Amino acid sequence: MHGRHRLPRLQHVEHDEPRREGPQVERAGRPQPKPRTYSGAGAKVLKLRKSDWSAVWLVTLTHRGGSNFIVSPLDPGGAEQGAIVNEIGNYKGSVLLNEDDGKETAALKIQADGAWTITLKPLSMARVWSGDSLTGRGDEVAIVSPQSSGLTTVNARHSGSENFIVEAWTESSRELLINEIGSWHGEVPLPGGTILVTIKADSVWSLRKS
């Protein structure tokens, strides 16, 4: 178990039209923040709008370079927080920002040697894991819809050479399911009430519920 988080409450939204790939959930209770995309090259301190400091964001990042790509939040006092991305070379992935209770981000400190893009999106725009299987490559955030219930297990595979970390999030807690290095496969229980999973990986991975 980890410390308290403050993920927005997510609710499934039914659509009359055929299902399309993309967001299928909305945050209940208040309007969604609009996505914001920033781009640049090399080192940069990216200052965020003050109205965005405390929102929980889905952050999608890309980098085309050959050296370090490190993105670290800075709090309103300028103190550097733990990096949300710390990789070498090209990168493409999605991670959470401000998920911990009480956290605010006033800027993002970017270390890079190439061109990069950063898009802040409402969490409801994350991928949706609605069937048995979820596959991907690299870092990812996925909404579990419907949320898990009863005895559910996940068969997981990773074909990379670096960290493979999977966490499950309920409305009140988060739980580390997998923390391995390199290629791995195995089965783990998925906590009841899981509404979100986050994956850290450097290559192809798959998750299958059973």
C-alpha positions as a Markdown table, in Angstrom:
| # | Residue | x | y | z |
|---|---|---|---|---|
| 1 | Met | 0.0 | 0.0 | 0.0 |
| 2 | His | 1.0 | 3.6 | -0.7 |
| 3 | Gly | 0.0 | 7.0 | 0.7 |
| 4 | Arg | -3.3 | 8.7 | 0.0 |
| 5 | His | -4.0 | 9.8 | -3.5 |
| 6 | Arg | -6.7 | 12.1 | -4.9 |
| 7 | Leu | -7.7 | 10.6 | -8.2 |
| 8 | Pro | -10.9 | 12.2 | -9.4 |
| 9 | Arg | -14.0 | 10.0 | -9.2 |
| 10 | Leu | -14.6 | 8.3 | -12.5 |
| 11 | Gln | -17.9 | 7.1 | -13.8 |
| 12 | His | -18.6 | 5.1 | -16.9 |
| 13 | Val | -20.5 | 6.8 | -19.7 |
| 14 | Glu | -22.8 | 4.8 | -21.9 |
| 15 | His | -22.9 | 5.8 | -25.6 |
| 16 | Asp | -25.7 | 5.0 | -28.1 |
| 17 | Glu | -23.4 | 5.2 | -31.0 |
| 18 | Pro | -20.9 | 2.3 | -31.8 |
| 19 | Arg | -17.9 | 2.2 | -29.4 |
| 20 | Arg | -14.9 | 4.1 | -30.6 |
| 21 | Glu | -11.3 | 3.9 | -29.4 |
| 22 | Gly | -10.7 | 6.7 | -26.9 |
| 23 | Pro | -12.1 | 8.0 | -23.7 |
| 24 | Gln | -15.2 | 6.3 | -22.4 |
| 25 | Val | -15.3 | 7.8 | -18.9 |
| 26 | Glu | -15.9 | 11.2 | -17.5 |
| 27 | Arg | -15.0 | 12.8 | -14.3 |
| 28 | Ala | -18.2 | 13.4 | -12.3 |
| 29 | Gly | -19.1 | 16.6 | -10.5 |
| 30 | Arg | -17.3 | 19.4 | -12.3 |
| 31 | Pro | -16.1 | 20.5 | -15.8 |
| 32 | Gln | -13.1 | 18.8 | -17.4 |
| 33 | Pro | -9.9 | 20.8 | -17.8 |
| 34 | Lys | -8.9 | 21.3 | -21.4 |
| 35 | Pro | -5.9 | 19.5 | -22.8 |
| 36 | Arg | -2.8 | 21.6 | -23.1 |
| 37 | Thr | 0.1 | 20.8 | -25.4 |
| 38 | Tyr | 3.7 | 22.2 | -25.1 |
| 39 | Ser | 6.7 | 21.6 | -27.4 |
| 40 | Gly | 10.3 | 22.5 | -27.4 |
| 41 | Ala | 13.9 | 21.3 | -27.6 |
| 42 | Gly | 16.6 | 20.9 | -25.1 |
| 43 | Ala | 16.5 | 22.0 | -21.4 |
| 44 | Lys | 13.5 | 24.1 | -20.3 |
| 45 | Val | 11.5 | 25.1 | -17.2 |
| 46 | Leu | 7.9 | 24.9 | -18.4 |
| 47 | Lys | 5.7 | 27.1 | -16.2 |
| 48 | Leu | 2.1 | 25.9 | -15.9 |
| 49 | Arg | -1.0 | 28.1 | -15.6 |
| 50 | Lys | -1.8 | 28.7 | -12.0 |
| 51 | Ser | -5.3 | 27.3 | -12.5 |
| 52 | Asp | -3.6 | 24.0 | -13.5 |
| 53 | Trp | -1.3 | 23.6 | -10.5 |
| 54 | Ser | -3.5 | 21.3 | -8.5 |
| 55 | Ala | -5.4 | 19.3 | -11.2 |
| 56 | Val | -4.7 | 15.6 | -11.6 |
| 57 | Trp | -3.3 | 15.2 | -15.1 |
| 58 | Leu | -2.7 | 12.5 | -17.5 |
| 59 | Val | 0.6 | 13.6 | -19.1 |
| 60 | Thr | 1.6 | 12.2 | -22.5 |
| 61 | Leu | 5.3 | 12.9 | -23.4 |
| 62 | Thr | 7.5 | 12.3 | -26.4 |
| 63 | His | 11.3 | 12.9 | -26.9 |
| 64 | Arg | 13.5 | 12.4 | -29.9 |
| 65 | Gly | 17.1 | 12.5 | -28.8 |
| 66 | Gly | 20.1 | 10.4 | -27.8 |
| 67 | Ser | 20.7 | 11.5 | -24.2 |
| 68 | Asn | 18.8 | 11.9 | -20.9 |
| 69 | Phe | 15.2 | 12.8 | -21.0 |
| 70 | Ile | 14.2 | 13.7 | -17.4 |
| 71 | Val | 11.0 | 15.6 | -16.5 |
| 72 | Ser | 10.6 | 16.7 | -12.8 |
| 73 | Pro | 7.7 | 18.6 | -11.3 |
| 74 | Leu | 8.5 | 21.8 | -9.4 |
| 75 | Asp | 6.2 | 22.8 | -6.5 |
| 76 | Pro | 5.0 | 26.4 | -6.1 |
| 77 | Gly | 8.1 | 27.1 | -4.0 |
| 78 | Gly | 10.4 | 25.9 | -6.7 |
| 79 | Ala | 11.4 | 22.7 | -4.9 |
| 80 | Glu | 12.1 | 19.8 | -7.3 |
| 81 | Gln | 9.9 | 16.7 | -6.8 |
| 82 | Gly | 10.5 | 13.1 | -8.0 |
| 83 | Ala | 10.8 | 12.7 | -11.7 |
| 84 | Ile | 7.8 | 11.6 | -13.6 |
| 85 | Val | 10.0 | 10.4 | -16.5 |
| 86 | Asn | 13.7 | 9.5 | -16.4 |
| 87 | Glu | 14.9 | 7.8 | -19.6 |
| 88 | Ile | 17.7 | 7.9 | -22.1 |
| 89 | Gly | 17.1 | 8.5 | -25.8 |
| 90 | Asn | 13.7 | 8.4 | -27.6 |
| 91 | Tyr | 10.6 | 8.2 | -25.4 |
| 92 | Lys | 6.9 | 8.0 | -25.8 |
| 93 | Gly | 4.5 | 7.3 | -22.9 |
| 94 | Ser | 1.8 | 8.5 | -20.5 |
| 95 | Val | 2.1 | 9.0 | -16.8 |
| 96 | Leu | 0.2 | 10.7 | -13.9 |
| 97 | Leu | 0.9 | 14.1 | -12.4 |
| 98 | Asn | -0.4 | 15.4 | -9.1 |
| 99 | Glu | -2.0 | 12.1 | -8.1 |
| 100 | Asp | -0.8 | 12.3 | -4.5 |
| 101 | Asp | -3.1 | 14.1 | -2.0 |
| 102 | Gly | -2.2 | 17.8 | -1.5 |
| 103 | Lys | 0.4 | 17.9 | -4.3 |
| 104 | Glu | 0.7 | 21.0 | -6.6 |
| 105 | Thr | 2.9 | 21.4 | -9.6 |
| 106 | Ala | 3.8 | 25.0 | -10.7 |
| 107 | Ala | 6.3 | 24.0 | -13.4 |
| 108 | Leu | 8.0 | 21.1 | -15.1 |
| 109 | Lys | 11.8 | 21.0 | -15.3 |
| 110 | Ile | 12.8 | 19.3 | -18.5 |
| 111 | Gln | 16.2 | 17.9 | -19.3 |
| 112 | Ala | 16.6 | 16.8 | -22.9 |
| 113 | Asp | 19.0 | 16.9 | -25.8 |
| 114 | Gly | 16.3 | 16.7 | -28.5 |
| 115 | Ala | 12.8 | 17.8 | -29.5 |
| 116 | Trp | 10.0 | 17.0 | -27.0 |
| 117 | Thr | 6.3 | 17.4 | -26.6 |
| 118 | Ile | 4.3 | 17.4 | -23.4 |
| 119 | Thr | 0.5 | 17.2 | -23.3 |
| 120 | Leu | -1.6 | 17.6 | -20.1 |
| 121 | Lys | -4.9 | 15.9 | -20.5 |
| 122 | Pro | -7.8 | 15.2 | -18.1 |
| 123 | Leu | -7.6 | 11.8 | -16.6 |
| 124 | Ser | -10.8 | 10.7 | -18.4 |
| 125 | Met | -8.8 | 10.7 | -21.7 |
| 126 | Ala | -6.7 | 7.7 | -20.6 |
| 127 | Arg | -7.1 | 4.4 | -22.4 |
| 128 | Val | -9.9 | 2.3 | -21.2 |
| 129 | Trp | -9.4 | -1.4 | -20.2 |
| 130 | Ser | -12.9 | -2.7 | -20.8 |
| 131 | Gly | -12.3 | -6.2 | -22.1 |
| 132 | Asp | -10.1 | -9.1 | -20.9 |
| 133 | Ser | -6.8 | -7.9 | -22.4 |
| 134 | Leu | -4.8 | -4.7 | -22.5 |
| 135 | Thr | -1.6 | -4.5 | -24.5 |
| 136 | Gly | 0.9 | -1.7 | -25.1 |
| 137 | Arg | 4.5 | -0.5 | -25.2 |
| 138 | Gly | 6.2 | 1.7 | -22.7 |
| 139 | Asp | 4.6 | 3.8 | -19.9 |
| 140 | Glu | 0.8 | 3.8 | -19.9 |
| 141 | Val | -2.2 | 4.8 | -17.8 |
| 142 | Ala | -5.5 | 2.9 | -18.2 |
| 143 | Ile | -8.9 | 3.2 | -16.7 |
| 144 | Val | -10.5 | -0.1 | -15.6 |
| 145 | Ser | -14.1 | -0.1 | -16.7 |
| 146 | Pro | -16.1 | -1.5 | -15.1 |
| 147 | Gln | -14.0 | -1.5 | -12.0 |
| 148 | Ser | -12.8 | -4.9 | -10.8 |
| 149 | Ser | -14.9 | -6.9 | -8.3 |
| 150 | Gly | -14.6 | -10.3 | -6.7 |
| 151 | Leu | -11.6 | -12.6 | -7.2 |
| 152 | Thr | -9.9 | -11.3 | -10.3 |
| 153 | Thr | -6.3 | -12.1 | -11.4 |
| 154 | Val | -4.1 | -10.6 | -14.0 |
| 155 | Asn | -1.7 | -12.5 | -16.2 |
| 156 | Ala | 1.1 | -10.1 | -17.2 |
| 157 | Arg | 4.0 | -10.3 | -19.6 |
| 158 | His | 6.8 | -7.9 | -20.4 |
| 159 | Ser | 9.5 | -8.3 | -23.0 |
| 160 | Gly | 11.8 | -5.4 | -22.1 |
| 161 | Ser | 15.2 | -5.2 | -20.3 |
| 162 | Glu | 14.4 | -2.5 | -17.7 |
| 163 | Asn | 11.8 | -1.9 | -15.0 |
| 164 | Phe | 8.4 | -3.4 | -15.3 |
| 165 | Ile | 6.1 | -1.8 | -12.6 |
| 166 | Val | 2.3 | -2.2 | -12.5 |
| 167 | Glu | 0.2 | -0.4 | -9.8 |
| 168 | Ala | -3.6 | -0.7 | -9.2 |
| 169 | Trp | -5.6 | 2.2 | -7.9 |
| 170 | Thr | -8.9 | 2.1 | -6.1 |
| 171 | Glu | -10.9 | 5.2 | -5.0 |
| 172 | Ser | -8.9 | 5.4 | -1.8 |
| 173 | Ser | -5.6 | 3.5 | -2.2 |
| 174 | Arg | -3.0 | 2.2 | -4.6 |
| 175 | Glu | -1.2 | -1.1 | -4.5 |
| 176 | Leu | 2.0 | -2.3 | -6.1 |
| 177 | Leu | 1.2 | -5.4 | -8.2 |
| 178 | Ile | 4.4 | -6.0 | -10.1 |
| 179 | Asn | 8.0 | -4.6 | -9.6 |
| 180 | Glu | 10.4 | -6.5 | -11.8 |
| 181 | Ile | 13.4 | -5.9 | -14.1 |
| 182 | Gly | 13.6 | -7.3 | -17.6 |
| 183 | Ser | 11.5 | -9.9 | -19.3 |
| 184 | Trp | 8.8 | -11.3 | -17.0 |
| 185 | His | 5.6 | -13.2 | -16.9 |
| 186 | Gly | 3.3 | -14.2 | -14.1 |
| 187 | Glu | -0.1 | -13.9 | -12.4 |
| 188 | Val | -1.1 | -11.6 | -9.7 |
| 189 | Pro | -4.4 | -10.7 | -7.9 |
| 190 | Leu | -6.2 | -7.5 | -9.0 |
| 191 | Pro | -7.7 | -5.7 | -5.9 |
| 192 | Gly | -11.4 | -5.3 | -5.8 |
| 193 | Gly | -12.6 | -1.8 | -6.7 |
| 194 | Thr | -9.6 | -1.1 | -9.0 |
| 195 | Ile | -10.5 | 1.8 | -11.2 |
| 196 | Leu | -7.1 | 2.6 | -12.8 |
| 197 | Val | -3.8 | 0.8 | -13.5 |
| 198 | Thr | -0.4 | 2.4 | -14.3 |
| 199 | Ile | 2.3 | 0.6 | -16.2 |
| 200 | Lys | 6.0 | 1.5 | -16.3 |
| 201 | Ala | 7.8 | -0.5 | -19.0 |
| 202 | Asp | 10.5 | -0.1 | -21.7 |
| 203 | Ser | 9.0 | -2.4 | -24.2 |
| 204 | Val | 6.0 | -4.5 | -25.2 |
| 205 | Trp | 3.7 | -5.7 | -22.4 |
| 206 | Ser | 0.3 | -7.3 | -22.0 |
| 207 | Leu | -2.2 | -7.7 | -19.1 |
| 208 | Arg | -5.1 | -10.2 | -19.2 |
| 209 | Lys | -7.8 | -10.5 | -16.6 |
| 210 | Ser | -9.1 | -13.9 | -15.6 |
